[in-house]
Short mmCIF file of C-alpha atoms and ligand atoms in Angstrom, two decimals:
data_model
loop_
_atom_site.label_atom_id
_atom_site.label_comp_id
_atom_site.label_asym_id
_atom_site.label_seq_id
_atom_site.Cartn_x
_atom_site.Cartn_y
_atom_site.Cartn_z
CA MET A 13 19.71 50.54 170.30
CA LYS A 14 18.99 46.79 171.10
CA ARG A 15 16.33 46.04 168.09
CA ILE A 16 15.71 48.08 164.81
CA ALA A 17 13.95 47.52 161.90
CA ILE A 18 15.32 49.07 158.05
CA VAL A 19 12.25 49.29 155.90
CA GLY A 20 11.84 50.37 152.16
CA THR A 21 9.36 53.15 151.92
CA GLN A 22 9.04 52.99 147.97
CA TRP A 23 9.18 50.54 145.24
CA GLY A 24 12.44 49.08 146.80
CA ASP A 25 15.91 49.95 145.78
CA GLU A 26 16.40 52.80 148.43
CA GLY A 27 19.70 51.73 149.50
CA LYS A 28 18.69 49.62 152.60
CA GLY A 29 21.61 47.18 151.96
CA LYS A 30 23.93 49.68 152.28
CA ILE A 31 22.09 50.98 155.49
CA ALA A 32 22.00 47.53 157.10
CA ASN A 33 25.79 47.34 156.22
CA TYR A 34 26.51 50.49 158.18
CA PHE A 35 24.63 49.36 161.19
CA SER A 36 25.09 45.53 161.04
CA SER A 37 28.61 45.58 162.74
CA HIS A 38 26.78 47.00 166.13
CA PHE A 39 24.39 44.11 166.32
CA ASP A 40 24.54 40.57 167.12
CA TRP A 41 22.05 39.23 164.52
CA VAL A 42 20.98 40.54 161.25
CA VAL A 43 17.49 38.76 160.48
CA ARG A 44 15.84 39.17 156.71
CA TYR A 45 12.19 38.29 157.38
CA SER A 46 10.62 38.35 153.97
CA GLY A 47 10.72 38.13 150.20
CA GLY A 48 13.46 35.87 148.36
CA ALA A 49 15.99 36.39 145.64
CA ASN A 50 13.90 39.03 143.83
CA ALA A 51 15.82 41.73 146.22
CA GLY A 52 19.12 42.57 145.28
CA HIS A 53 21.30 44.48 147.93
CA THR A 54 24.49 46.09 146.44
CA VAL A 55 27.11 46.82 149.29
CA TYR A 56 30.36 48.20 148.43
CA VAL A 57 33.20 46.91 151.02
CA ASP A 58 36.63 48.86 150.31
CA GLY A 59 35.25 49.71 147.00
CA ILE A 60 34.22 46.29 145.56
CA PRO A 61 30.57 46.04 144.86
CA TYR A 62 28.94 42.74 146.39
CA VAL A 63 25.30 42.08 145.08
CA ASN A 64 23.38 39.69 147.39
CA HIS A 65 19.84 38.46 146.82
CA LEU A 66 19.03 36.41 149.78
CA LEU A 67 21.89 36.88 152.49
CA PRO A 68 21.38 39.54 154.89
CA SER A 69 23.64 42.50 155.03
CA VAL A 70 26.12 41.05 157.34
CA GLU A 71 29.71 41.98 157.16
CA PRO A 72 31.85 39.15 155.36
CA SER A 73 34.51 39.30 158.16
CA GLY A 74 32.66 40.55 160.87
CA HIS A 75 30.94 38.98 163.98
CA SER A 76 27.20 39.22 163.33
CA LYS A 77 24.96 36.36 162.48
CA ALA A 78 22.54 36.23 159.69
CA PHE A 79 19.13 34.57 160.25
CA LEU A 80 17.00 33.77 157.50
CA GLY A 81 13.55 33.87 158.53
CA SER A 82 10.22 31.86 158.00
CA SER A 83 8.46 34.23 155.71
CA MET A 84 10.98 34.37 153.19
CA VAL A 85 11.27 31.74 150.11
CA LEU A 86 14.59 30.34 149.51
CA ASP A 87 16.21 29.40 146.13
CA LEU A 88 19.19 27.07 147.70
CA GLU A 89 21.35 27.19 144.70
CA GLN A 90 21.38 30.94 144.78
CA LEU A 91 21.83 31.12 148.48
CA ILE A 92 24.88 28.79 148.09
CA GLU A 93 26.64 30.63 145.49
CA GLU A 94 26.30 33.89 147.70
CA ILE A 95 27.94 32.11 150.85
CA LYS A 96 30.76 31.13 148.86
CA ALA A 97 31.49 34.45 147.21
CA MET A 98 31.35 35.93 150.67
CA GLU A 99 33.52 33.21 152.17
CA ARG A 100 36.16 34.14 149.75
CA THR A 101 36.24 37.42 151.70
CA GLY A 102 35.28 36.51 155.11
CA PRO A 103 36.12 32.86 155.70
CA GLY A 104 33.88 31.22 158.43
CA LEU A 105 31.03 33.64 157.15
CA ALA A 106 28.90 30.43 156.62
CA SER A 107 29.05 29.26 160.22
CA ARG A 108 27.24 32.53 161.22
CA VAL A 109 24.49 31.64 158.60
CA TYR A 110 21.12 30.43 160.37
CA LEU A 111 18.31 29.25 158.11
CA ASP A 112 14.90 28.64 159.55
CA PRO A 113 13.57 25.22 158.34
CA GLU A 114 10.10 26.58 158.08
CA VAL A 115 10.90 28.83 155.08
CA PHE A 116 9.36 27.69 151.81
CA LEU A 117 11.54 26.78 148.71
CA VAL A 118 11.93 28.07 145.47
CA LEU A 119 12.02 25.14 142.99
CA PRO A 120 13.51 25.33 139.50
CA TRP A 121 9.64 24.72 138.41
CA HIS A 122 8.59 28.06 139.98
CA LYS A 123 11.23 30.01 138.11
CA GLN A 124 10.03 28.52 134.73
CA GLU A 125 6.27 29.06 135.86
CA ASP A 126 7.28 32.78 136.52
CA ALA A 127 8.89 33.08 132.90
CA LEU A 128 5.86 31.49 131.33
CA LEU A 129 3.35 33.81 133.39
CA GLU A 130 5.24 36.75 131.97
CA THR A 131 5.75 35.74 128.59
CA ARG A 132 2.05 34.30 127.88
CA THR A 133 0.32 37.27 128.92
CA ASP A 134 -0.07 40.66 126.96
CA LYS A 135 0.17 42.51 130.39
CA PRO A 136 3.43 41.45 132.12
CA LEU A 137 3.80 42.49 135.67
CA GLY A 138 7.86 42.90 134.84
CA THR A 139 8.92 40.43 137.66
CA THR A 140 12.33 39.55 138.32
CA ARG A 141 11.61 36.02 137.05
CA ARG A 142 12.93 34.59 140.43
CA GLY A 143 10.23 32.32 140.93
CA ILE A 144 8.88 34.41 143.83
CA GLY A 145 5.00 34.80 142.76
CA PRO A 146 4.65 31.04 141.94
CA ALA A 147 6.53 30.04 145.22
CA TYR A 148 4.28 32.08 147.31
CA THR A 149 1.22 31.05 145.27
CA ASP A 150 2.08 27.31 146.24
CA LYS A 151 2.52 28.30 149.74
CA VAL A 152 -0.85 29.82 149.90
CA SER A 153 -2.68 27.11 148.06
CA ARG A 154 -0.74 24.56 150.56
CA LYS A 155 1.09 22.50 147.87
CA GLY A 156 4.68 24.23 148.63
CA LEU A 157 7.77 22.75 150.43
CA LYS A 158 9.59 23.76 153.36
CA LEU A 159 13.03 23.43 153.79
CA TYR A 160 12.61 20.82 156.55
CA SER A 161 11.23 18.58 154.00
CA LEU A 162 14.85 17.98 152.74
CA PHE A 163 15.28 16.28 156.00
CA ASP A 164 12.54 13.82 155.50
CA GLU A 165 12.81 12.18 152.16
CA GLN A 166 9.40 10.54 151.74
CA MET A 167 7.79 13.86 152.35
CA LEU A 168 10.06 15.50 149.80
CA SER A 169 9.52 12.83 147.20
CA GLU A 170 5.51 12.76 147.66
CA GLY A 171 5.48 16.57 147.51
CA LEU A 172 7.53 16.90 144.63
CA GLU A 173 5.56 14.14 142.63
CA ARG A 174 2.31 16.17 143.60
CA LEU A 175 3.86 19.64 142.45
CA TYR A 176 5.49 18.22 139.29
CA GLU A 177 2.18 16.61 138.15
CA GLU A 178 0.00 19.85 138.80
CA LYS A 179 2.78 21.81 136.92
CA ARG A 180 2.87 19.59 134.12
CA SER A 181 -0.87 19.46 133.66
CA ARG A 182 -0.93 23.23 133.57
CA TYR A 183 1.99 24.11 131.55
CA GLY A 184 3.02 20.81 129.93
CA GLU A 185 6.26 20.14 128.28
CA ASP A 186 7.33 23.67 129.19
CA ILE A 187 8.15 22.39 132.80
CA THR A 188 11.47 20.59 132.63
CA GLY A 189 13.31 18.43 135.22
CA GLY A 190 11.35 15.75 136.56
CA PRO A 191 10.75 14.97 140.30
CA VAL A 192 13.34 12.38 140.48
CA GLN A 193 15.96 14.89 138.98
CA THR A 194 14.94 17.58 141.38
CA HIS A 195 14.74 15.31 144.28
CA GLU A 196 18.42 14.42 143.43
CA THR A 197 19.56 18.12 143.24
CA LEU A 198 17.82 19.38 146.26
CA LEU A 199 19.53 16.52 148.51
CA GLU A 200 23.00 17.63 146.93
CA LEU A 201 22.35 21.24 147.83
CA ARG A 202 21.35 20.22 151.32
CA GLU A 203 24.43 18.32 151.56
CA GLU A 204 26.49 21.37 150.34
CA LEU A 205 24.94 23.62 153.02
CA ILE A 206 25.84 21.03 155.61
CA SER A 207 29.38 20.77 154.45
CA LEU A 208 29.60 24.70 154.33
CA GLY A 209 28.69 24.70 157.91
CA VAL A 210 25.40 26.34 157.89
CA ASN A 211 22.84 26.11 160.60
CA PHE A 212 19.38 25.21 160.79
CA ALA A 213 17.28 26.58 163.21
CA THR A 214 13.83 27.98 163.72
CA SER A 215 13.15 31.01 165.65
CA LEU A 216 11.91 29.20 168.58
CA ASP A 217 15.35 27.21 168.74
CA LEU A 218 16.97 30.63 168.78
CA SER A 219 14.52 32.40 171.02
CA GLU A 220 16.76 32.49 174.03
CA GLN A 221 19.83 34.19 172.11
CA LEU A 222 17.42 36.28 169.88
CA ARG A 223 15.71 37.75 173.19
CA ASN A 224 19.10 38.43 174.85
CA ASP A 225 21.05 39.70 171.98
CA SER A 226 20.70 42.69 169.54
CA ILE A 227 18.77 42.33 166.34
CA LEU A 228 18.80 44.34 162.96
CA PHE A 229 15.59 43.28 161.14
CA GLU A 230 16.32 43.88 157.46
CA GLY A 231 13.40 44.40 155.01
CA ALA A 232 12.86 43.67 151.45
CA GLN A 233 11.56 45.75 148.49
CA GLY A 234 9.43 48.55 149.75
CA VAL A 235 5.77 49.52 151.01
CA LEU A 236 4.78 50.45 147.56
CA LEU A 237 5.51 46.96 146.39
CA ASP A 238 3.52 45.18 149.38
CA LEU A 239 1.25 42.42 148.30
CA ASP A 240 -1.56 43.95 150.37
CA PHE A 241 -0.70 47.80 150.47
CA GLY A 242 1.26 48.56 147.48
CA THR A 243 0.24 49.34 143.87
CA TYR A 244 -1.61 45.88 143.21
CA PRO A 245 -1.38 43.98 141.14
CA TYR A 246 1.88 45.48 140.23
CA VAL A 247 3.60 44.41 143.42
CA THR A 248 5.61 41.24 144.74
CA SER A 249 3.87 38.47 146.38
CA SER A 250 4.78 38.76 150.17
CA SER A 251 4.37 41.47 152.64
CA CYS A 252 6.96 44.29 152.98
CA LEU A 253 5.89 45.89 156.05
CA ALA A 254 7.83 45.67 159.41
CA GLN A 255 5.19 43.91 161.08
CA VAL A 256 6.23 40.73 159.49
CA ILE A 257 8.92 40.38 162.21
CA ALA A 258 6.12 38.67 163.74
CA SER A 259 7.52 35.54 161.93
CA SER A 260 10.30 35.44 164.11
CA GLY A 261 8.70 36.12 167.33
CA PHE A 262 8.97 39.87 167.88
CA SER A 263 6.34 42.74 167.45
CA VAL A 264 7.12 46.17 166.25
CA SER A 265 6.41 47.51 169.76
CA GLU A 266 9.43 45.72 170.76
CA LEU A 267 11.80 47.64 168.68
CA ASP A 268 13.55 50.84 169.71
CA GLU A 269 13.28 52.22 165.79
CA VAL A 270 11.66 51.40 162.77
CA PHE A 271 13.57 53.25 160.13
CA GLY A 272 12.19 53.95 156.85
CA VAL A 273 14.72 54.03 153.85
CA VAL A 274 13.83 56.68 151.25
CA LYS A 275 15.72 58.09 148.31
CA ALA A 276 15.90 61.72 147.91
CA TYR A 277 13.99 61.05 144.55
CA ALA A 278 11.94 57.76 143.41
CA THR A 279 12.51 54.85 141.22
CA ARG A 280 10.76 51.86 140.31
CA VAL A 281 11.48 48.89 138.13
CA GLY A 282 8.77 46.86 136.45
CA THR A 283 5.37 47.87 135.47
CA GLY A 284 2.79 49.86 137.37
CA PRO A 285 1.43 53.14 138.39
CA PHE A 286 4.45 55.62 139.41
CA PRO A 287 2.65 59.21 140.02
CA THR A 288 5.75 61.16 140.15
CA GLU A 289 7.29 59.45 137.09
CA GLU A 290 9.41 61.85 134.98
CA GLU A 291 10.69 61.29 131.25
CA GLY A 292 13.38 63.18 129.54
CA ASN A 293 16.84 64.72 130.16
CA VAL A 294 16.64 65.02 134.05
CA SER A 295 15.56 61.59 134.55
CA SER A 296 18.49 60.00 132.23
CA GLU A 297 20.93 62.36 134.30
CA ILE A 298 19.61 60.84 137.56
CA ARG A 299 19.69 57.32 136.14
CA GLU A 300 23.21 57.76 135.08
CA LYS A 301 24.45 59.70 138.37
CA GLY A 302 22.47 57.11 140.63
CA ARG A 303 23.36 54.22 138.68
CA GLU A 304 19.69 53.15 138.86
CA TYR A 305 19.90 49.99 137.11
CA GLY A 306 18.37 46.76 138.42
CA ALA A 307 20.65 44.89 141.00
CA THR A 308 18.81 41.73 140.11
CA THR A 309 17.96 42.05 136.45
CA GLY A 310 19.90 44.99 135.14
CA ARG A 311 17.05 46.59 133.86
CA PRO A 312 16.93 50.62 133.85
CA ARG A 313 14.94 51.88 136.54
CA ARG A 314 12.16 54.34 135.89
CA ILE A 315 12.83 57.73 137.59
CA GLY A 316 10.51 60.36 139.48
CA TRP A 317 10.23 63.01 142.06
CA LEU A 318 10.49 62.46 145.86
CA ASP A 319 6.59 61.64 146.64
CA LEU A 320 5.59 62.65 150.01
CA PRO A 321 2.15 61.77 150.03
CA ALA A 322 3.48 58.01 149.48
CA LEU A 323 6.20 58.28 152.07
CA ARG A 324 3.58 59.19 154.68
CA TYR A 325 1.32 56.16 153.42
CA ALA A 326 4.53 54.09 153.75
CA CYS A 327 5.29 55.55 157.44
CA GLU A 328 1.68 54.85 158.51
CA LYS A 329 1.36 51.50 157.12
CA SER A 330 4.87 50.21 158.09
CA ALA A 331 5.11 51.71 161.78
CA ILE A 332 7.98 53.82 160.73
CA THR A 333 9.45 55.97 163.44
CA SER A 334 12.55 57.85 161.66
CA LEU A 335 13.55 58.02 158.16
CA ILE A 336 17.05 57.37 156.56
CA MET A 337 17.47 59.59 153.45
CA THR A 338 19.72 58.35 150.64
CA LYS A 339 21.45 58.88 147.43
CA VAL A 340 21.12 62.88 148.29
CA ASP A 341 24.52 63.52 146.23
CA VAL A 342 22.59 62.31 143.22
CA LEU A 343 20.79 65.41 143.19
CA VAL A 344 23.62 67.78 143.36
CA GLY A 345 23.63 69.82 140.28
CA ILE A 346 20.20 69.36 139.30
CA ASP A 347 18.68 72.77 138.47
CA GLU A 348 15.21 72.49 139.90
CA ILE A 349 14.33 69.82 142.61
CA LYS A 350 10.63 68.79 142.45
CA VAL A 351 8.78 67.37 145.58
CA CYS A 352 5.30 65.94 145.41
CA THR A 353 3.26 67.31 148.35
CA GLY A 354 -0.42 66.41 147.33
CA TYR A 355 -2.37 63.89 144.99
CA ARG A 356 -5.20 65.62 143.19
CA ILE A 357 -7.90 63.10 142.66
CA ASN A 358 -11.34 64.36 141.08
CA GLY A 359 -10.57 67.82 141.94
CA ARG A 360 -9.63 67.35 145.57
CA ILE A 361 -6.11 67.34 146.94
CA SER A 362 -5.03 65.14 149.55
CA ASP A 363 -1.67 64.71 151.34
CA ILE A 364 -1.91 60.99 151.91
CA PRO A 365 -3.75 58.28 149.70
CA ALA A 366 -6.67 56.67 151.75
CA SER A 367 -6.10 53.41 149.66
CA SER A 368 -3.73 51.85 147.08
CA TYR A 369 -6.36 52.60 144.37
CA ASP A 370 -5.29 56.36 144.72
CA PHE A 371 -1.76 55.49 143.38
CA PHE A 372 -3.47 54.80 139.90
CA LYS A 373 -5.78 58.04 140.03
CA ALA A 374 -3.20 60.42 141.47
CA GLU A 375 -2.02 63.72 139.62
CA PRO A 376 0.82 64.89 141.38
CA VAL A 377 1.14 68.45 142.91
CA TYR A 378 4.75 69.57 143.30
CA ASN A 379 6.53 72.05 145.20
CA SER A 380 10.05 73.34 143.26
CA LEU A 381 12.94 73.47 145.83
CA PRO A 382 16.48 75.17 145.47
CA SER A 383 19.03 72.31 144.83
CA TRP A 384 22.29 72.09 146.72
CA LYS A 385 25.99 71.78 146.03
CA SER A 386 26.74 69.92 149.14
CA THR A 387 25.29 68.39 152.17
CA GLY A 388 26.73 71.57 154.21
CA ASP A 389 24.40 73.96 152.11
CA THR A 390 21.35 75.76 153.74
CA SER A 391 19.06 74.67 150.70
CA PHE A 392 19.92 71.18 151.58
CA SER A 393 18.97 71.62 155.32
CA ARG A 394 15.67 73.58 154.09
CA PHE A 395 15.00 70.49 151.97
CA LEU A 396 15.46 68.08 154.85
CA GLU A 397 13.13 70.28 157.08
CA PHE A 398 10.35 70.44 154.58
CA VAL A 399 10.40 66.71 154.14
CA GLU A 400 10.28 66.09 157.99
CA ARG A 401 7.62 68.59 158.59
CA THR A 402 5.37 67.34 155.76
CA VAL A 403 5.98 63.76 156.73
CA GLY A 404 5.95 64.06 160.35
CA ARG A 405 9.05 62.06 160.90
CA ARG A 406 12.42 63.09 161.68
CA ILE A 407 15.48 62.39 159.24
CA ALA A 408 18.01 60.58 161.37
CA TYR A 409 20.63 59.69 158.85
CA ILE A 410 21.69 60.98 155.37
CA SER A 411 23.56 58.68 152.98
CA HIS A 412 25.37 60.62 150.60
CA GLY A 413 27.57 58.20 148.51
CA PRO A 414 27.61 54.49 147.84
CA GLU A 415 30.46 53.79 150.50
CA THR A 416 29.24 52.34 153.67
CA ASN A 417 30.89 55.12 155.57
CA GLN A 418 29.48 57.63 153.66
CA ILE A 419 26.43 58.23 156.10
CA LEU A 420 26.10 61.27 158.25
CA GLN A 421 23.77 61.60 161.45
CA ARG A 422 21.55 64.35 161.12
CA ASN A 423 23.41 66.52 163.67
CA GLU A 424 26.67 66.08 161.98
CA LEU A 425 25.73 67.81 158.66
CA SER A 426 27.94 70.93 159.06
CA LYS A 427 30.74 68.08 158.57
CA GLY A 428 29.18 67.18 154.96
P1 IMP B 659 8.74 39.54 141.68
O1 IMP B 659 8.93 40.18 143.30
O2 IMP B 659 9.77 38.89 141.22
O3 IMP B 659 7.57 38.86 141.42
O4 IMP B 659 8.40 40.93 140.90
C1 IMP B 659 7.00 41.68 140.97
C2 IMP B 659 7.43 43.32 141.03
O5 IMP B 659 8.01 43.76 142.22
C3 IMP B 659 8.42 43.57 139.82
O6 IMP B 659 7.81 44.88 139.39
C4 IMP B 659 9.76 43.66 140.33
O7 IMP B 659 10.58 44.57 139.49
C5 IMP B 659 9.49 44.21 141.69
N1 IMP B 659 10.53 43.67 142.47
C6 IMP B 659 10.87 42.71 143.23
N2 IMP B 659 11.60 42.80 143.84
C7 IMP B 659 12.34 43.97 144.13
C8 IMP B 659 13.59 44.71 144.48
O8 IMP B 659 13.86 44.02 145.47
N3 IMP B 659 13.63 46.03 144.16
C9 IMP B 659 12.83 46.71 143.12
N4 IMP B 659 11.84 45.83 142.65
C10 IMP B 659 11.56 44.66 142.96
#
């Protein structure tokens, strides 16, 4: 496969980082194309967990290069921290990192604003407080600063002055750290990136390489958190669809596969509709077995059953060609496995939501399926077949444990 994309089909946390890591050594490039440090990818290498928020899932001592594309928003301090941590395992990694100068910066004020917006309302969204919403808001309202402004000091100081005045007029003394101090900090971060050996290049600078090399596009969050098609307003502030790869110069029709990653059950962090949410003993059991605590915030994740109407919706919205099912081991030993097959809305049952409004109105219709003891059980194969038939997509791979090598291809199942 020369080009693939990996996208989340639920509310993020489907295990995309691990899947990307499994594939990444076979690709010349791993490209992150959206979101920012709100994402949290836990990747286990030789049993050691690495949590990255911005860096694409490249192996620390592998050969693949990491490109952070222009639709992302970048917190440079966070990025440097991650590069340094990975450099300890894989010296030289920094020289394989490429930043698109077109990306927008997440400034300290954005993080302060995110926290202020969450605390000043009686209906918080439960954001990660990484400044994502405010950074994208400034981008859309044409007040943001791009990475390239770090190389044009006049542009940088004018932009910072303007933004600071605006933030202060809205939030007063709650916004701290003036433009001069922020300017200095940003220049220091720029110098640190340069001395680490990080590269600055747009997708056009790299177009010849990107066209000739193999690429894994690594999505962030999941379709149900997408700004346009997720459970708005309980969403992130960027698009989570595979189609965003257009910002790196590619279209989904140029991909060999768009893999949709789906957990064998569902989770979400933060507020918002969750039709198949389950509370009580079984959800606590799944939370503990699946280590379902936010990689970015440490919050316990809400737990629910696999939601096939939502999965069909995600497949249609994000041009998904095949599925990768993760965390199937977590359901071993759960007596009764429920799967949502339809949404009942005003007495009518549908197998796919027509709009994101349906997520707020849906009453789930369930099928109960027998559980399995291992991936070799016929009840497990039947579960997979049931999902494939209902959603109309093949499950190409199954992940059955946290280690990178705990992945089976569908046709290897008997070895599970
Ligand atoms: P924000 O992206 O920090 O603005 O948060 C908006 C919503 O998206 C909140 O409910 C977050 O918990 C959720 N969110 C953002 N990124 C992720 C992620 O990578 N995994 C799971 N939830 C996320």
